[in-house]
PDB file of C-alpha atoms in Angstrom:
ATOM      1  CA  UNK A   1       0.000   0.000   0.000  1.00  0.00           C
ATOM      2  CA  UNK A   2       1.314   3.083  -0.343  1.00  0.00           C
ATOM      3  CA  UNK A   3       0.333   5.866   1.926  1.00  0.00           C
ATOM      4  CA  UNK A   4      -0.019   9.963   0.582  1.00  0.00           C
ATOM      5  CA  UNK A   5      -0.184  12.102   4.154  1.00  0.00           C
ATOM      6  CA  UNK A   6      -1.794  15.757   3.809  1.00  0.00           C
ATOM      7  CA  UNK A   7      -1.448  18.127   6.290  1.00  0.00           C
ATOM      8  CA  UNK A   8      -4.157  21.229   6.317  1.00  0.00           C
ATOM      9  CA  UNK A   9      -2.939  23.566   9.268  1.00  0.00           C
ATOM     10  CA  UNK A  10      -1.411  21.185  11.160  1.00  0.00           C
ATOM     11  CA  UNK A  11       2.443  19.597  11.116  1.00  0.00           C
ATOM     12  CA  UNK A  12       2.072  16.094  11.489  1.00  0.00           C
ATOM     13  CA  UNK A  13       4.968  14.097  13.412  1.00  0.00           C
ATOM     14  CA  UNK A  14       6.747  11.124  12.851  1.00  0.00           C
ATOM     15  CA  UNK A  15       5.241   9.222  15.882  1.00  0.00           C
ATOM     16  CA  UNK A  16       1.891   9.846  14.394  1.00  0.00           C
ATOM     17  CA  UNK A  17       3.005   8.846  10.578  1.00  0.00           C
ATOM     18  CA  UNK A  18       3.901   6.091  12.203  1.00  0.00           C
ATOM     19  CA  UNK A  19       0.903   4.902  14.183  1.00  0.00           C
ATOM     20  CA  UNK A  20      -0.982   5.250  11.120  1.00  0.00           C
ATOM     21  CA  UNK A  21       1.077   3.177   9.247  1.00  0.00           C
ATOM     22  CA  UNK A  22       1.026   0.350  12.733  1.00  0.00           C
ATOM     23  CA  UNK A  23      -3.236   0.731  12.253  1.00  0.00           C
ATOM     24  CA  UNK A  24      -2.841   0.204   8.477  1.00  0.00           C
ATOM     25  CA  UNK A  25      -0.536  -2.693   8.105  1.00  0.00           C
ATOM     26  CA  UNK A  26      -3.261  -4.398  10.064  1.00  0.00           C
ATOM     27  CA  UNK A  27      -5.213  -4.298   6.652  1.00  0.00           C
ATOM     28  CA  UNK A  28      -2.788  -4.683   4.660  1.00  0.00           C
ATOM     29  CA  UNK A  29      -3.772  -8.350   3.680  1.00  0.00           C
ATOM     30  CA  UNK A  30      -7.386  -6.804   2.318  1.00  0.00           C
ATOM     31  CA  UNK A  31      -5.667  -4.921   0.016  1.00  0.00           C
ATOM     32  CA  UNK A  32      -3.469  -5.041  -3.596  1.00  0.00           C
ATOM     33  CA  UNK A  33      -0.191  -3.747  -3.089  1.00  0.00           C
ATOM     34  CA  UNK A  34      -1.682  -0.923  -5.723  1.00  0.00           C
ATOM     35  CA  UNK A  35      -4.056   0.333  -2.678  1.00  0.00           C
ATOM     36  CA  UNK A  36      -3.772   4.146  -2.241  1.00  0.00           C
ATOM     37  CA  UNK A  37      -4.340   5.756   1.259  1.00  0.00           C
ATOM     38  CA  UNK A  38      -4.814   9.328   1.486  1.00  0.00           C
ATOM     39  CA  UNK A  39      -4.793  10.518   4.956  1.00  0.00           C
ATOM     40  CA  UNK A  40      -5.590  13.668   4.993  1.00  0.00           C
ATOM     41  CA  UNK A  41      -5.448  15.552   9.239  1.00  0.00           C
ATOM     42  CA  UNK A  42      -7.417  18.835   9.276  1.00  0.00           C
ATOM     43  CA  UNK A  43      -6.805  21.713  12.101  1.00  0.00           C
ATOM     44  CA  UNK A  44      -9.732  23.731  13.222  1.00  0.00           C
ATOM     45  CA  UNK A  45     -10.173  25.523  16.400  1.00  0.00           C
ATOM     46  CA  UNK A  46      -8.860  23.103  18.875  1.00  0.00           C
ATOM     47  CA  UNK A  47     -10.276  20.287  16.776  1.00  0.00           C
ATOM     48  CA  UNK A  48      -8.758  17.742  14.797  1.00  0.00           C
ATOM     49  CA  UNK A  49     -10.305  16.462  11.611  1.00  0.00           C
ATOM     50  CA  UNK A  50      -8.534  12.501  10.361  1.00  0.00           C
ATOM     51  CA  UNK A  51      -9.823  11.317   6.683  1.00  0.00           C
ATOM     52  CA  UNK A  52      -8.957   8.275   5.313  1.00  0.00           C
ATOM     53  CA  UNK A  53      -9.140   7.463   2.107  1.00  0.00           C
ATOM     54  CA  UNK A  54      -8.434   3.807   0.741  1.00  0.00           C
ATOM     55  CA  UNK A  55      -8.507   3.291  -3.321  1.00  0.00           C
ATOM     56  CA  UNK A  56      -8.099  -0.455  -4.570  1.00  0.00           C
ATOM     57  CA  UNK A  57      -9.222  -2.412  -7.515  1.00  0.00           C
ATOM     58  CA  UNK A  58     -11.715   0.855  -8.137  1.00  0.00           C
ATOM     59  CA  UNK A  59     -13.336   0.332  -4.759  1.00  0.00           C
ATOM     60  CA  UNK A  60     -13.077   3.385  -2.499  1.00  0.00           C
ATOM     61  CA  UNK A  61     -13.463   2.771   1.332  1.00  0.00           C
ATOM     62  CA  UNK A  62     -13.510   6.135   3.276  1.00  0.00           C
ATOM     63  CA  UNK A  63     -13.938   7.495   6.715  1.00  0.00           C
ATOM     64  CA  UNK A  64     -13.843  10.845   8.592  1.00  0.00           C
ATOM     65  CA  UNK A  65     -14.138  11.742  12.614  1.00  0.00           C
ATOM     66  CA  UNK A  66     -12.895  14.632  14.638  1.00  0.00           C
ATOM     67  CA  UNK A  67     -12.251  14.715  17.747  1.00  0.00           C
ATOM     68  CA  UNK A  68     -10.282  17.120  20.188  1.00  0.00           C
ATOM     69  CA  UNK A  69      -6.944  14.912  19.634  1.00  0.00           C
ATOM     70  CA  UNK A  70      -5.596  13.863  16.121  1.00  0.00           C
ATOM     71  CA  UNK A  71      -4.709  10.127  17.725  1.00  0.00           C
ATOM     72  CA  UNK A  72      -8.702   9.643  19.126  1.00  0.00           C
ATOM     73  CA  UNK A  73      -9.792  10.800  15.626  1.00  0.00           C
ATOM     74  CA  UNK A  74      -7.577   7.980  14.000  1.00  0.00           C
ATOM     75  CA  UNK A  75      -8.778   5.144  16.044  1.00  0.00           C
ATOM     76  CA  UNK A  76     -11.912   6.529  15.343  1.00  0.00           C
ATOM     77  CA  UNK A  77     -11.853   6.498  11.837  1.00  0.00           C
ATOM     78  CA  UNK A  78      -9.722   3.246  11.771  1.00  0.00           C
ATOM     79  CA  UNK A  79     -12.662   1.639  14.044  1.00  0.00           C
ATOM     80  CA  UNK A  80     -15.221   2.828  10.969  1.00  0.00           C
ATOM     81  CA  UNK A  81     -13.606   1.552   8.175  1.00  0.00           C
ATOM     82  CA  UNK A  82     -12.939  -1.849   9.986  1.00  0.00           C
ATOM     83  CA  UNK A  83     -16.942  -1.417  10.525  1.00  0.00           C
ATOM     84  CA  UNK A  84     -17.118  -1.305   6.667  1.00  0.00           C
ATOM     85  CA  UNK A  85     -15.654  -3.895   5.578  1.00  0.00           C
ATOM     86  CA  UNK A  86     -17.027  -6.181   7.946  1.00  0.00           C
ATOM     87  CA  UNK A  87     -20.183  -4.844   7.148  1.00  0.00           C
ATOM     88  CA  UNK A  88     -19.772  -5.211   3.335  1.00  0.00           C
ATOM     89  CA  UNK A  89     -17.361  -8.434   3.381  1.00  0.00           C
ATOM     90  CA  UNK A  90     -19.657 -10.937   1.067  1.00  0.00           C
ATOM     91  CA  UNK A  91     -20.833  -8.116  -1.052  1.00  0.00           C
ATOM     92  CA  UNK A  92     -17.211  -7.044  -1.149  1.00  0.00           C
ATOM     93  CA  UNK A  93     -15.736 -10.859  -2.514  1.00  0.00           C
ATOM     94  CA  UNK A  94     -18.346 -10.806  -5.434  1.00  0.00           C
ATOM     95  CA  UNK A  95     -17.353  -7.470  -6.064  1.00  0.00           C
ATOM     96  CA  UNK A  96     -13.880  -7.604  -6.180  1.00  0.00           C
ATOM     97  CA  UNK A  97     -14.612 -11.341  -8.727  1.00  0.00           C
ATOM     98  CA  UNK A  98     -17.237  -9.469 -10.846  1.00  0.00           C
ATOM     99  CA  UNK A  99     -15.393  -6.277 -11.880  1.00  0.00           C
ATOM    100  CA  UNK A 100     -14.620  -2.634 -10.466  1.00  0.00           C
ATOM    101  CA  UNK A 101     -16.065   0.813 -10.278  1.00  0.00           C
ATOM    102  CA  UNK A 102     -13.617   4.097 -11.489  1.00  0.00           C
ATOM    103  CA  UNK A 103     -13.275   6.467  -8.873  1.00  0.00           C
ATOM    104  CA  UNK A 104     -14.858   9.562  -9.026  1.00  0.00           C
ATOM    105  CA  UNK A 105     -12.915  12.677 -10.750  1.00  0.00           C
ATOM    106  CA  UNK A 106     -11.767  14.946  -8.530  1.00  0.00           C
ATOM    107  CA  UNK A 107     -13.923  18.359  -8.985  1.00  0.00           C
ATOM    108  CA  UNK A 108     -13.489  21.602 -10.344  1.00  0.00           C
ATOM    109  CA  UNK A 109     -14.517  25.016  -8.759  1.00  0.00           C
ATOM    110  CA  UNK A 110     -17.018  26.701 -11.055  1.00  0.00           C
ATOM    111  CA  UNK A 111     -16.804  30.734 -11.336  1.00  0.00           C
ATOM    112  CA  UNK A 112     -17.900  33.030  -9.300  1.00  0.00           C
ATOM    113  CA  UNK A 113     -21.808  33.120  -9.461  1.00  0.00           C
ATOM    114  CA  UNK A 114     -23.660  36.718  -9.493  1.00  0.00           C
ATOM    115  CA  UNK A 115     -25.272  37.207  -6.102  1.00  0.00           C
ATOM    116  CA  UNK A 116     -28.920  37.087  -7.418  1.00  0.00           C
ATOM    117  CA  UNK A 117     -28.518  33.376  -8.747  1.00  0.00           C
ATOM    118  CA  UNK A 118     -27.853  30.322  -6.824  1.00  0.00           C
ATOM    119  CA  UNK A 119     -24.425  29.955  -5.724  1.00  0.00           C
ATOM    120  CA  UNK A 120     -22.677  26.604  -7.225  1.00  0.00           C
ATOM    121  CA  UNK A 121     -19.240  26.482  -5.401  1.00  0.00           C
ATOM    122  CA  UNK A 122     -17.995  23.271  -6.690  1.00  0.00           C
ATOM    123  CA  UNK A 123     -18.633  20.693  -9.724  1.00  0.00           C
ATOM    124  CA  UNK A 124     -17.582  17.232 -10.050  1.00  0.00           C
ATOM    125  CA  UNK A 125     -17.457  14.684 -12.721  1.00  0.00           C
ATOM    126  CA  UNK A 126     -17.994  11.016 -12.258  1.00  0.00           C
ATOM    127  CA  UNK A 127     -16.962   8.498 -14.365  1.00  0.00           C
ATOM    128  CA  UNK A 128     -20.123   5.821 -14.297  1.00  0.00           C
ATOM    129  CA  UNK A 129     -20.242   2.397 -14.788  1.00  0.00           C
ATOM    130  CA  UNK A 130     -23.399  -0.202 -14.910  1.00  0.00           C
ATOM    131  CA  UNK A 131     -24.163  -0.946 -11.535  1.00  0.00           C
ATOM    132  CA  UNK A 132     -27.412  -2.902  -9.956  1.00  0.00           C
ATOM    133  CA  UNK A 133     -29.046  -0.802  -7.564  1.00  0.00           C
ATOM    134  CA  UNK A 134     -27.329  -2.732  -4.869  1.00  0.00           C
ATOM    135  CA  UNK A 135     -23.922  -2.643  -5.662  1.00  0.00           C
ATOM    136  CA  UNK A 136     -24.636   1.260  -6.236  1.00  0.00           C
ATOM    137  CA  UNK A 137     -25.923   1.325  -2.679  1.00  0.00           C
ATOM    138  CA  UNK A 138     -22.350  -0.581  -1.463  1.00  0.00           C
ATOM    139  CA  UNK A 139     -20.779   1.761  -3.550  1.00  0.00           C
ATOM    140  CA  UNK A 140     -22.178   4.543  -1.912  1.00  0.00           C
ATOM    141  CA  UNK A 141     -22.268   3.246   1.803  1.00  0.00           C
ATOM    142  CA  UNK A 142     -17.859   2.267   1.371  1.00  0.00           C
ATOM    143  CA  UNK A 143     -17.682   6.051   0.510  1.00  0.00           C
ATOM    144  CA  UNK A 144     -20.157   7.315   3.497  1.00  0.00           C
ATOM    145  CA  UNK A 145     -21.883   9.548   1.153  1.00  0.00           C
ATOM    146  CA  UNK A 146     -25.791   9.961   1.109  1.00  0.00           C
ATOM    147  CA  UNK A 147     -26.502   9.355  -2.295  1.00  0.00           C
ATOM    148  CA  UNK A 148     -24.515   8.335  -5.330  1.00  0.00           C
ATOM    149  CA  UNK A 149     -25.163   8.280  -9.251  1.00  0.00           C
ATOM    150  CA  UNK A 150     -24.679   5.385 -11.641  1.00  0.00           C
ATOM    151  CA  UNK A 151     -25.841   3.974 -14.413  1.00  0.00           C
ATOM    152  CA  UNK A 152     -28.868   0.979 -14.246  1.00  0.00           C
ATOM    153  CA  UNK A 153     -27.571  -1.939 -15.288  1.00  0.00           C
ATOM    154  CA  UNK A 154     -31.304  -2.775 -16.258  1.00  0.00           C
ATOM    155  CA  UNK A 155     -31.960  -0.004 -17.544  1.00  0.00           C
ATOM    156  CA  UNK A 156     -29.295   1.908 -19.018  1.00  0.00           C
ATOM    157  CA  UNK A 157     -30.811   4.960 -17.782  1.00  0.00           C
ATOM    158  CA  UNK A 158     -28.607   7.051 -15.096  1.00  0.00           C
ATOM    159  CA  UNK A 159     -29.635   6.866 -11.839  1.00  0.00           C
ATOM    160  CA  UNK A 160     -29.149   7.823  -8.105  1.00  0.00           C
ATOM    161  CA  UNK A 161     -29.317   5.986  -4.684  1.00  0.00           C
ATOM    162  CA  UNK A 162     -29.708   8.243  -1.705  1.00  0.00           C
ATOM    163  CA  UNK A 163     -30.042   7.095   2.040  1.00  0.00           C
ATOM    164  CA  UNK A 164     -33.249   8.449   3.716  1.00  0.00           C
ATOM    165  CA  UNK A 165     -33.508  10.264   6.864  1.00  0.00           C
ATOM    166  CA  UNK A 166     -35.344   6.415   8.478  1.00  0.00           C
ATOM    167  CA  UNK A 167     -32.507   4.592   7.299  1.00  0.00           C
ATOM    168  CA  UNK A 168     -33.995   3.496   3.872  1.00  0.00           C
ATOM    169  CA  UNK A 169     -32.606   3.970   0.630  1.00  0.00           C
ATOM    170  CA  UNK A 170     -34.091   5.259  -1.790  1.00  0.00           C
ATOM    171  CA  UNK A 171     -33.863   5.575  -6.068  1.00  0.00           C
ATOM    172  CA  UNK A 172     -34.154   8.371  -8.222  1.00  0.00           C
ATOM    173  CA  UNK A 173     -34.837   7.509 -12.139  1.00  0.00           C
ATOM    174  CA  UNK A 174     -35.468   9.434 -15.129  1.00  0.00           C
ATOM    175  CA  UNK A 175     -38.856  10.047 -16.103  1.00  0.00           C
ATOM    176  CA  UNK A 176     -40.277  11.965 -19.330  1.00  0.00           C
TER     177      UNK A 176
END
């Protein structure tokens, strides 16, 4: 695995560089030895944002927390992701034997808006793949976001799962 550290108002020290790397090499079997990490450790008014990122075979598994202390925030995060893949682990084996998913693009701030229009601050692009509403929902649920767009593998027709407020999920399709 190889592991990209980003630092957002905060130095990070070798000690903690290295418990990372202590938590992660305990997953290190899960993964290809093409996994990315991206741990990215956030500084904002006496608290302390840890994101992980994991990237492997086109699967994304991510978790956030923040906590007062940068080392609670990692076992925090570590704890979620564990979470995850135990959570997902059959629907992760068929997966992993049935194909992958590209990642998304990273996104690109749009211009300026004038102040009488609605504000768009940032615009992504996502790659999309056929997906059954199921893996779309695993998709979404590795990446903790609350919805996520695809394309029906029954339909052809682009789509989007969303988690509702109950707990449900919940599909959006296209409709004339």
């Amino acid at each position: 695995m190889k592991i990209v550290y980003t630092a957002r108002k905060v130095n990070l020290r070798d000690n903690f560089k290295e418990r990372v790397e202590k938590k992660l090499k305990k997953l290190e079997k899960l993964f290809s030895e093409e996994a990315v990490v991206n741990v990215v450790v956030t500084l904002e008014k006496n608290r302390q944002t840890v994101e992980i990122t994991i990237r492997d075979r086109g699967i994304v598994y991510r978790a956030e927390s923040t906590m007062p202390e940068m080392n609670d925030a990692l076992d925090r995060v570590m704890d979620i992701l564990v979470r995850q893949i135990r959570k997902n682990k059959t629907r992760l084996e068929k997966r992993l034997k049935t194909g992958s998913i590209n990642d998304i693009i990273a996104g690109i701030p749009e211009e300026d808006a004038q102040e009488d229009e609605y504000r768009v601050v940032r615009t992504k692009q996502v790659i999309v793949k056929p997906l059954t509403v199921e893996e779309a929902i695993l998709e979404m649920n590795l990446i903790n976001h609350d919805f996520f767009m695809f394309i029906n593998a029954e339909t052809n027709d682009v789509n989007v799962v969303y988690r509702r407020k109950n707990g449900d999920y919940g599909v959006l399709e296209p409709a004339l």
